[in-house]
PDB file of C-alpha atoms in Angstrom:
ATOM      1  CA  UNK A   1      -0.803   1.822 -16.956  1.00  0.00           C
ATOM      2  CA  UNK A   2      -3.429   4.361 -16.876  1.00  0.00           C
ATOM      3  CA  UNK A   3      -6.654   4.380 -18.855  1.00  0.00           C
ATOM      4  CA  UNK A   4      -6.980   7.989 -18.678  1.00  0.00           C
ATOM      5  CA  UNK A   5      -9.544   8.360 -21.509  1.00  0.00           C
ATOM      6  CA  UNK A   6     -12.404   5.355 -19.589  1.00  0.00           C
ATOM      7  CA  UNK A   7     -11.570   7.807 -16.152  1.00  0.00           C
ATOM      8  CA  UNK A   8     -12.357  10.995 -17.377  1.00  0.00           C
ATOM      9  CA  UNK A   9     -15.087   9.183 -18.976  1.00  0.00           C
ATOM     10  CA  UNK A  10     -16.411   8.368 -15.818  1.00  0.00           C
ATOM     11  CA  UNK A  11     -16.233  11.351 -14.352  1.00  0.00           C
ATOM     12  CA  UNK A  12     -17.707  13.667 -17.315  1.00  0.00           C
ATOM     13  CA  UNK A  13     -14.415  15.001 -18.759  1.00  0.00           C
ATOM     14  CA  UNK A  14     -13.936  16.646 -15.307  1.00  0.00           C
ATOM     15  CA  UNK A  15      -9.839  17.012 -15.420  1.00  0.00           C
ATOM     16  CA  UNK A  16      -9.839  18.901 -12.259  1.00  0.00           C
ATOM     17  CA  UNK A  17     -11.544  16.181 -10.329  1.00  0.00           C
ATOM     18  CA  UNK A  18      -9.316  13.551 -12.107  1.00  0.00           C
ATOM     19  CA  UNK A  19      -6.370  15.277 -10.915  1.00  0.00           C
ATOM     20  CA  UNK A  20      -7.764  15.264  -7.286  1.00  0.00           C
ATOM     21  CA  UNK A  21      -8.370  11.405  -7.326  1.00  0.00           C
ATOM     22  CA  UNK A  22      -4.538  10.985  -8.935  1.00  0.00           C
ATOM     23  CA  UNK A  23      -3.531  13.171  -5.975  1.00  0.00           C
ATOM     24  CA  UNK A  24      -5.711  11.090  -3.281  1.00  0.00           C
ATOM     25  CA  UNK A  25      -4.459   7.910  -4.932  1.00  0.00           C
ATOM     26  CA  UNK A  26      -0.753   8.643  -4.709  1.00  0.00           C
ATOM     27  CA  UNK A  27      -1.560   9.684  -0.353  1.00  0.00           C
ATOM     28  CA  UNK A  28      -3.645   6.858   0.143  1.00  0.00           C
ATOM     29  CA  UNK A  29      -0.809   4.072   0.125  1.00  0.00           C
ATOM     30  CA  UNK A  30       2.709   5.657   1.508  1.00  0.00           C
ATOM     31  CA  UNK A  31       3.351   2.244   2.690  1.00  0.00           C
ATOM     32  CA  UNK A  32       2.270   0.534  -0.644  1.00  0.00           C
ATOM     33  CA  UNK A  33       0.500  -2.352   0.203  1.00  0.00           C
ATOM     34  CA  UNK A  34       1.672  -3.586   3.546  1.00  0.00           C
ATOM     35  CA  UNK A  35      -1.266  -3.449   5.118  1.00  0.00           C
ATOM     36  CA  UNK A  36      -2.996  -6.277   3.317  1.00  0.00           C
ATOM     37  CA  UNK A  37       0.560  -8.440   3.943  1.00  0.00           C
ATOM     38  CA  UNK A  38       0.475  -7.738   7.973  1.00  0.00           C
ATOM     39  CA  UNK A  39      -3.611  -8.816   7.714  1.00  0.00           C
ATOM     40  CA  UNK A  40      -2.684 -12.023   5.811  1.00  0.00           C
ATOM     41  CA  UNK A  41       0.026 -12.600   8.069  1.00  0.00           C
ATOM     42  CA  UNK A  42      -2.073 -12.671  10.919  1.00  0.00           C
ATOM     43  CA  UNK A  43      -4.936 -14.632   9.124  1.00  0.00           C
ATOM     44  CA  UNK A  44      -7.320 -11.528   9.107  1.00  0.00           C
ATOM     45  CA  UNK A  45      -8.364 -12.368   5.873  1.00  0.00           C
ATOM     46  CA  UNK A  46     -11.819 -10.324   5.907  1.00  0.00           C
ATOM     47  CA  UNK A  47      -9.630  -7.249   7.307  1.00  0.00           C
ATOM     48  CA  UNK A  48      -7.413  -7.839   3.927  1.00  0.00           C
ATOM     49  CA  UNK A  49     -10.408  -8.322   1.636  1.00  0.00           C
ATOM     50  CA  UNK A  50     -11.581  -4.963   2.619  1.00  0.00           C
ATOM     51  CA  UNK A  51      -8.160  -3.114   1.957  1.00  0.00           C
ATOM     52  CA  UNK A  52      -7.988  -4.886  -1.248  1.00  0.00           C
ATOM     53  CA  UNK A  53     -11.413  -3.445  -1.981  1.00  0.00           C
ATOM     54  CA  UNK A  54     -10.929  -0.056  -0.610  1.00  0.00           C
ATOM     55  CA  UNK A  55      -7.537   0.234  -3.216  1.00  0.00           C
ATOM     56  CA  UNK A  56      -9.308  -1.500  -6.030  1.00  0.00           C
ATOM     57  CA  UNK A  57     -11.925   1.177  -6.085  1.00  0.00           C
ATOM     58  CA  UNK A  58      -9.187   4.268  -5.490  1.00  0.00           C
ATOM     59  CA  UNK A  59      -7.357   2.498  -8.131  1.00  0.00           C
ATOM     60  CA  UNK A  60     -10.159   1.976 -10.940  1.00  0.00           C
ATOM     61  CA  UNK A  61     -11.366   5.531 -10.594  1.00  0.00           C
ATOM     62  CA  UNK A  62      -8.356   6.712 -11.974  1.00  0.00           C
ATOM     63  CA  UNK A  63      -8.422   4.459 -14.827  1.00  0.00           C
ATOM     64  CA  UNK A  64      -5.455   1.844 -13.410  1.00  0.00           C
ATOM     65  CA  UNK A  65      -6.806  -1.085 -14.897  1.00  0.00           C
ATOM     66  CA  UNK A  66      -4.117  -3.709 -14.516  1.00  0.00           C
ATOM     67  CA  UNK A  67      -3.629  -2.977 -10.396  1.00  0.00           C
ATOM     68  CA  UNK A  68      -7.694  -3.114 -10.590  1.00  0.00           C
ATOM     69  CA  UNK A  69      -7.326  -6.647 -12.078  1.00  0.00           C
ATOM     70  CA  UNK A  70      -4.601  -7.627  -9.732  1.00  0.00           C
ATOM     71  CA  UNK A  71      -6.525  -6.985  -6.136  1.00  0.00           C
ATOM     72  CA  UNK A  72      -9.998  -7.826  -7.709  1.00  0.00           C
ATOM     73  CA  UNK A  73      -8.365 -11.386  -8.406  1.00  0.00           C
ATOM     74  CA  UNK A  74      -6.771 -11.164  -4.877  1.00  0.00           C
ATOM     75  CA  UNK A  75     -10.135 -10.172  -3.219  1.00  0.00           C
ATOM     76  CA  UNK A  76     -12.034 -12.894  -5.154  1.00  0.00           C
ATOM     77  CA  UNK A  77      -9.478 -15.272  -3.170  1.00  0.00           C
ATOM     78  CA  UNK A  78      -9.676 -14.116  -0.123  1.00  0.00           C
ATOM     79  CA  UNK A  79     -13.434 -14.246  -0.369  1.00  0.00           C
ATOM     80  CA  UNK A  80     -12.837 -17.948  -1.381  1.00  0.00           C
ATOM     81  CA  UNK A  81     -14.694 -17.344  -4.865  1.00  0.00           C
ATOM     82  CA  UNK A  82     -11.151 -18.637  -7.002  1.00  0.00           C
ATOM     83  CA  UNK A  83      -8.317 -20.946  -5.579  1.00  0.00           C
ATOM     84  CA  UNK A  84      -5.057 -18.896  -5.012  1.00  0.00           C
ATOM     85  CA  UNK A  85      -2.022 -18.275  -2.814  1.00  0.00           C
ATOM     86  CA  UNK A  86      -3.341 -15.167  -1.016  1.00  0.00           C
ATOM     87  CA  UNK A  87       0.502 -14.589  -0.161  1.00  0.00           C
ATOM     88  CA  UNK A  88       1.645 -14.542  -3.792  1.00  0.00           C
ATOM     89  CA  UNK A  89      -1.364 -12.744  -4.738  1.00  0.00           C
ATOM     90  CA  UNK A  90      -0.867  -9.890  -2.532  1.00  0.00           C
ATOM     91  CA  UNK A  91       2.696  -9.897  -3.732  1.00  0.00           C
ATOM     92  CA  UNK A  92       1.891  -9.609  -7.316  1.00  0.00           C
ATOM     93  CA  UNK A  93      -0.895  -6.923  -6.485  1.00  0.00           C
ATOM     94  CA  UNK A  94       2.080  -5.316  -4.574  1.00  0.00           C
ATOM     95  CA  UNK A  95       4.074  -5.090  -7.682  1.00  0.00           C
ATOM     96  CA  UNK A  96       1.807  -4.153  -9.757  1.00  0.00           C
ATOM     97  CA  UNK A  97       1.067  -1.555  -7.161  1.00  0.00           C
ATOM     98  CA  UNK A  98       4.330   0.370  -7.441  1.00  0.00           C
ATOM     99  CA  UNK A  99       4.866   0.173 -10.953  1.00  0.00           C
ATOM    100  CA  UNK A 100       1.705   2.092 -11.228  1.00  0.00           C
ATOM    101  CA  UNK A 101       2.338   4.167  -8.213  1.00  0.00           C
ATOM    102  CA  UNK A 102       5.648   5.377 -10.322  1.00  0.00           C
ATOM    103  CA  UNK A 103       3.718   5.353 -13.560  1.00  0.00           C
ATOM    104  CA  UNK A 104       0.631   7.712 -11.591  1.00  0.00           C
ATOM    105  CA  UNK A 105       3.804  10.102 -10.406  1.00  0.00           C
ATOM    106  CA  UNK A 106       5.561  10.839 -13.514  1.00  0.00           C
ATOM    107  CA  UNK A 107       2.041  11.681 -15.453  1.00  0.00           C
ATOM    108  CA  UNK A 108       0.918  13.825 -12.877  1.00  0.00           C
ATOM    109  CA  UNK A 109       3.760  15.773 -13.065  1.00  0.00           C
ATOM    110  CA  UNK A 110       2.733  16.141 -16.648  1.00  0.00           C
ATOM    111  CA  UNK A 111      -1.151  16.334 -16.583  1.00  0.00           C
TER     112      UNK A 111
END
């Protein structure tokens, strides 16, 4: 779930800082993703593009490359750049979401 070795990568083997960002990841979505569902619902599709963005970059800091894949393919919909259901999208990126939400819990507790 967690491509811990490309993060710390990223951030010059700085574990300290990782474990901030795994921290600021885990407050940034209480809700999970319901956000981008209530913008979708009200066709504020720009409003969900930007959420989508603002996760996928909290999300591929900390090296959680499958939930990066899921609401970069979302955002490219939304942006009209692939042909998708933005509903079923968002639902997948949802899912994908809390499994690594879970998965971003349990190795804290152990990092």
């Amino acid at each position: 779930m967690l491509n811990t070795a490309a993060a710390l990568e990223m951030l010059s083997g700085e574990k300290e800082l990782y474990i901030m960002l795994l921290d600021a990841f885990i407050e940034s979505c209480p809700d999970g993703l319901d956000q981008i569902d209530a913008f979708i619902n009200e066709d504020k599709f720009e409003e969900a593009r930007a959420y989508s963005h603002k996760i996928k970059g909290s999300a591929s800091q900390i090296g959680a490359e499958q939930l990066t894949f899921a609401l970069q393919y979302l955002e490219d919909t939304l942006k009209g750049k692939t042909i998708g259901d933005v509903k079923s999208l968002a639902k997948n990126a949802e899912y994908v979401f809390q499994k690594t939400l879970t998965y971003v819990k349990e190795f804290r507790n152990t990092f």
